[in-house]
Coordinates of N, CA and C in Angstrom, one line a residue:
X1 N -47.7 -17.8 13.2 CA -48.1 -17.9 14.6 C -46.9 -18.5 15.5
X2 N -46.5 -19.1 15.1 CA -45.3 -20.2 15.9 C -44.6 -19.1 15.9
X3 N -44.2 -18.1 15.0 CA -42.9 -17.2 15.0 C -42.8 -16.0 16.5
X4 N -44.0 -16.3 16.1 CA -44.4 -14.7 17.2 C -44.6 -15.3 18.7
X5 N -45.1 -16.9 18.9 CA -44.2 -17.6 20.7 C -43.2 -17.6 20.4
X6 N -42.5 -18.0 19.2 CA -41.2 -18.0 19.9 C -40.3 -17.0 20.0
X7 N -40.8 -15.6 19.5 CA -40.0 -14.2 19.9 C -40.5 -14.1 20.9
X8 N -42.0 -14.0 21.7 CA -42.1 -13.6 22.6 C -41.6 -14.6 24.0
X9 N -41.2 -15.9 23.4 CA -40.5 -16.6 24.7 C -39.0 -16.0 24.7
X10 N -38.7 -15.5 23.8 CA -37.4 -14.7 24.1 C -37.4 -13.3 24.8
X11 N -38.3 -12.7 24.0 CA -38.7 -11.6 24.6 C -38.8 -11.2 26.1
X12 N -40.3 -12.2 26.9 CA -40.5 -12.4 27.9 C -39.6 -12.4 29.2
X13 N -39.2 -13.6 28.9 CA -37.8 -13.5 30.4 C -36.8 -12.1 30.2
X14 N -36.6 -11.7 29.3 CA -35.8 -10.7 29.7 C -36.7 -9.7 29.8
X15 N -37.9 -9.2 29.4 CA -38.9 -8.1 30.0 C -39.0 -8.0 31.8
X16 N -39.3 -9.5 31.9 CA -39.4 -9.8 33.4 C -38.0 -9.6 34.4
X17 N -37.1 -9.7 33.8 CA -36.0 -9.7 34.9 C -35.1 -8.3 34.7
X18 N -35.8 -7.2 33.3 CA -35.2 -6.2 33.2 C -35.2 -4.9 34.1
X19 N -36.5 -5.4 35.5 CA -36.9 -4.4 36.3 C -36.1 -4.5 37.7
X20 N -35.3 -5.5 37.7 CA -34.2 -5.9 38.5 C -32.8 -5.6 38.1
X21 N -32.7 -5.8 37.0 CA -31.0 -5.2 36.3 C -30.7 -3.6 36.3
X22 N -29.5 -3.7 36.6 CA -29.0 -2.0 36.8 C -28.0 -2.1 37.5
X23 N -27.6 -0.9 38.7 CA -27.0 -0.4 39.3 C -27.8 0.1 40.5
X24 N -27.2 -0.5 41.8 CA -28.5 0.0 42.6 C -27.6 0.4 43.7
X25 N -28.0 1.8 44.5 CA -27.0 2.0 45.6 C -27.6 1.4 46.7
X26 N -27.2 1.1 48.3 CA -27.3 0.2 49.0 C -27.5 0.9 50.2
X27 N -27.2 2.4 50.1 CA -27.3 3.2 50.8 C -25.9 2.9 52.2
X28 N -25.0 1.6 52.3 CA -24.0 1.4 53.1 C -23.0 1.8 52.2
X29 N -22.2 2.2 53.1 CA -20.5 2.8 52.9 C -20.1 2.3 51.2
X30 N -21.7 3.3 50.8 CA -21.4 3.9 49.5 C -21.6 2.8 48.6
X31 N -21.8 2.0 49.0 CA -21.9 0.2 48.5 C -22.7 0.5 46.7
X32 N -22.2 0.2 45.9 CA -22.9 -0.2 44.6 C -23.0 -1.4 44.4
X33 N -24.5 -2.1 43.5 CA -24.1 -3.3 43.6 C -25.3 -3.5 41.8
X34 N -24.5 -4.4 41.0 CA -25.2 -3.9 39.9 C -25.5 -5.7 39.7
X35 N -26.8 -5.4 39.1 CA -27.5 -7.0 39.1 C -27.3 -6.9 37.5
X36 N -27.4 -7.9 37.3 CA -27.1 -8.5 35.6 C -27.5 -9.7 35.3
X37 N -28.3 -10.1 34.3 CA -28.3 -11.4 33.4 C -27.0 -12.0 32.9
X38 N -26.7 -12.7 33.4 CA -25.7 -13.9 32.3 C -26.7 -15.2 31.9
X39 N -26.7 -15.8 30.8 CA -27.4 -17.0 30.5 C -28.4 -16.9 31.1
X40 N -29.4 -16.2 31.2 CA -30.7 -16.3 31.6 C -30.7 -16.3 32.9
X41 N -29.7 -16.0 34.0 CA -29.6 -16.5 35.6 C -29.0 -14.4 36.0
X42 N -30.4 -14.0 37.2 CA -29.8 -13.0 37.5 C -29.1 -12.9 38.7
X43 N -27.6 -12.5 39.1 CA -26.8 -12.0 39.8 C -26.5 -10.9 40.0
X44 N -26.1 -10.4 41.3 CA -25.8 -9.0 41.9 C -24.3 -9.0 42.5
X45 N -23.7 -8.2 42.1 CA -22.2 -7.9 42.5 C -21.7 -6.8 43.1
X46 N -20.9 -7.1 44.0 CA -20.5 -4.9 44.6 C -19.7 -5.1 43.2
X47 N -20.1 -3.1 42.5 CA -19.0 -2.9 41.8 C -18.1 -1.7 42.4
X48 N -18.3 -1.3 43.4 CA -18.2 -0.3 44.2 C -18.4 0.0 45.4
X49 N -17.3 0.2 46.6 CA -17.8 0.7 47.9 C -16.5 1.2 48.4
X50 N -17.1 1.6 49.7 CA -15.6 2.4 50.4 C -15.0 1.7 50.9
X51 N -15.3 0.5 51.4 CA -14.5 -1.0 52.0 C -13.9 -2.2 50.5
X52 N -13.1 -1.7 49.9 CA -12.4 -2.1 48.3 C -12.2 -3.4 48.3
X53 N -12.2 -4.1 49.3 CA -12.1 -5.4 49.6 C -13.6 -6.2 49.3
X54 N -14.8 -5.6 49.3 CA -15.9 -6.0 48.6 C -16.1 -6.2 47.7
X55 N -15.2 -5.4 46.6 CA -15.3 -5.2 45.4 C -15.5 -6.2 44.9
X56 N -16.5 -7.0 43.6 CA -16.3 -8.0 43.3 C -17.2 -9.2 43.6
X57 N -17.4 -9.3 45.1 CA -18.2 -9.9 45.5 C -20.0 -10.5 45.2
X58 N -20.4 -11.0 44.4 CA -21.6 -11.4 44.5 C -22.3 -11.6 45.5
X59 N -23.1 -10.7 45.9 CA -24.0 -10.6 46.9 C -25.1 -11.0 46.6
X60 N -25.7 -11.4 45.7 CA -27.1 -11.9 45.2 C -26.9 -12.8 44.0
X61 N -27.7 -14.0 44.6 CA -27.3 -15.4 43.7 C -28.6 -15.9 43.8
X62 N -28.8 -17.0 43.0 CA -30.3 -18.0 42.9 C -31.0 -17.0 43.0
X63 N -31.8 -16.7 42.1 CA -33.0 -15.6 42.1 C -34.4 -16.4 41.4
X64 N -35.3 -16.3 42.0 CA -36.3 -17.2 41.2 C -37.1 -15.9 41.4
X65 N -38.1 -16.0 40.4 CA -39.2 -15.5 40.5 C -40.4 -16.0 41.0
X66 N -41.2 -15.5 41.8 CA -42.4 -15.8 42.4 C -43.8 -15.6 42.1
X67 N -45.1 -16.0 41.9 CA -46.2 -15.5 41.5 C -46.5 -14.5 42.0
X68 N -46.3 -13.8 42.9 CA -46.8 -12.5 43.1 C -46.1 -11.1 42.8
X69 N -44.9 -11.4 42.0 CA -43.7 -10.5 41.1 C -42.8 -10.0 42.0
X70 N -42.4 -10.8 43.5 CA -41.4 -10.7 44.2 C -40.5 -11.5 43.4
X71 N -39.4 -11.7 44.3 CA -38.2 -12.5 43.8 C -37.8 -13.3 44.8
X72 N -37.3 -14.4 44.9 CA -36.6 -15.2 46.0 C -35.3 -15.2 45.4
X73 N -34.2 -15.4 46.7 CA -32.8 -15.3 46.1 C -32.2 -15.6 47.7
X74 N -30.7 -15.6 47.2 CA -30.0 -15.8 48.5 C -28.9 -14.9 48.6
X75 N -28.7 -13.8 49.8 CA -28.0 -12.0 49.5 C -26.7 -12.5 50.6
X76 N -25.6 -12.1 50.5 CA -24.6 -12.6 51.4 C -24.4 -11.3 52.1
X77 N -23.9 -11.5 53.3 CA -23.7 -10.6 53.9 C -21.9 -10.2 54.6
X78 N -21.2 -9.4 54.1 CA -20.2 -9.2 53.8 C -19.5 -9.8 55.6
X79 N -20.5 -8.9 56.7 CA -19.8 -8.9 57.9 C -19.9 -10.5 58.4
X80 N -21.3 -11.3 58.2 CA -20.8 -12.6 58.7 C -20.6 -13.5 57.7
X81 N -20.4 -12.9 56.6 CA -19.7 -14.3 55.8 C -20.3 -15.4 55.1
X82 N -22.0 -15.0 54.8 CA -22.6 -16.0 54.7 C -24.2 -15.4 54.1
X83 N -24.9 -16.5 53.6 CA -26.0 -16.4 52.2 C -26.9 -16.2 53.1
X84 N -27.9 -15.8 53.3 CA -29.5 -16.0 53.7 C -30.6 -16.0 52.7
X85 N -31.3 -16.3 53.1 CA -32.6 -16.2 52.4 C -33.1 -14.8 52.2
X86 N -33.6 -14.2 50.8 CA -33.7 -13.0 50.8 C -35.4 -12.8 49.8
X87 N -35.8 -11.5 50.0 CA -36.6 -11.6 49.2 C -36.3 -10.0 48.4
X88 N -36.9 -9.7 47.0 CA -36.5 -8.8 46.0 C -37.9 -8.2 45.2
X89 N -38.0 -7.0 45.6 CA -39.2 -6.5 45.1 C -39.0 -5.0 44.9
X90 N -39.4 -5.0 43.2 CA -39.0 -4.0 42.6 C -40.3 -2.6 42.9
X91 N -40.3 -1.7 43.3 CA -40.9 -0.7 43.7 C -41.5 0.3 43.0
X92 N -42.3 1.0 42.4 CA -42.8 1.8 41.7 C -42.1 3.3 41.6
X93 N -41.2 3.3 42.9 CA -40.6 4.8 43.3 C -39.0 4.3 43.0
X94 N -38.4 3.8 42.1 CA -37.2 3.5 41.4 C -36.3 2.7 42.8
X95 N -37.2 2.0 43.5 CA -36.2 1.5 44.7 C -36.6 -0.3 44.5
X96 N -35.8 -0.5 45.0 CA -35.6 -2.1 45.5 C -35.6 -2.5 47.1
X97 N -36.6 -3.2 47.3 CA -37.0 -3.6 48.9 C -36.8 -4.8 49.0
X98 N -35.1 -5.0 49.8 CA -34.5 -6.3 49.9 C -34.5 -6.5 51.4
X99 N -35.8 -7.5 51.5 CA -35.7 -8.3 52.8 C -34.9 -9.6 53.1
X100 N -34.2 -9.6 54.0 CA -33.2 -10.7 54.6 C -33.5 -11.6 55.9
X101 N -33.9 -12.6 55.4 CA -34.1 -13.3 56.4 C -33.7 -14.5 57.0
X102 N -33.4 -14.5 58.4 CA -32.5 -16.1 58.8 C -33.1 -16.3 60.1
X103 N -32.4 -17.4 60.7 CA -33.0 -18.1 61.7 C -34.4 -18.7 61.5
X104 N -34.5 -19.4 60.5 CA -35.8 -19.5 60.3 C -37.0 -19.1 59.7
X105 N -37.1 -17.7 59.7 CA -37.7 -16.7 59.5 C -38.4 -16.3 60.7
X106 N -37.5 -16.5 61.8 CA -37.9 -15.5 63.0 C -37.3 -14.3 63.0
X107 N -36.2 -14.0 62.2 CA -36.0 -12.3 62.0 C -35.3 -12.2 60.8
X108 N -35.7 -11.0 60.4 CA -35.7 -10.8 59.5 C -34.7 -8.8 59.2
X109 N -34.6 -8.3 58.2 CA -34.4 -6.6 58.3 C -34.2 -6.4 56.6
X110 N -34.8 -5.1 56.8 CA -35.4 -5.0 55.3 C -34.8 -3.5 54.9
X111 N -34.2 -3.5 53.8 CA -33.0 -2.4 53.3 C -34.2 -1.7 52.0
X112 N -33.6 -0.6 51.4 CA -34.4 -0.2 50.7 C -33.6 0.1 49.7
X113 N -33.0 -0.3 48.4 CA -31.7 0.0 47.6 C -32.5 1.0 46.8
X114 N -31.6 2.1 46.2 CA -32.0 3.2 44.9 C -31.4 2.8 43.6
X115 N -32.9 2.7 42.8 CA -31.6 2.8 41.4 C -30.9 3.5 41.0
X116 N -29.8 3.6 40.4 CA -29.0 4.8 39.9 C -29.4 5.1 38.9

């Protein structure tokens, strides 16, 4: 019995964070941005775009998971340079619905990424 918690505590976290990992396009100037597990912690990186100078860049950092199977995290935004508050929710129709939000949470704009 013990054997079988402790494959499924291994199992588990990566079941849950495997509907987030991939390759996802951004639908901006061609923007790819592929999320990945390292050590148990998911990040998102452009691996790809028409502005080559992105390349590289982690765009999605701190990712928690939330009781209702969204995600909380913080998405940077290349033109002002800076993290916000974001939210991450995986979609039934192969898309990712990444809401961004600052000032408080008086505004907010909500992108719709594709998996590749």
């Amino acid at each position: 019995m013990l054997n079988i918690l402790l494959l499924l505590g291994f199992i588990l976290p990566t079941a849950i964070s495997n509907n987030l990992e991939g390759k996802w396009t951004t639908g901006l100037d061609n923007t790819i941005v592929e999320i990945t597990t390292n050590y148990g912690v998911l990040t998102g990186k452009i691996t790809d775009s028409d502005d080559k100078k992105l390349i590289g860049i982690t765009v999605i950092k701190t990712v928690v998971k939330n009781k209702n199977g969204t995600y909380s995290c913080e998405i940077y935004d290349p033109k002002l340079k800076k993290y916000f508050d974001a939210t991450l929710e995986s979609l039934q129709d192969g898309k990712l619905k990444v809401k961004a939000t600052c000032c408080l949470g008086f505004f907010s704009e909500t992108y719709f990424w594709q998996r590749m």
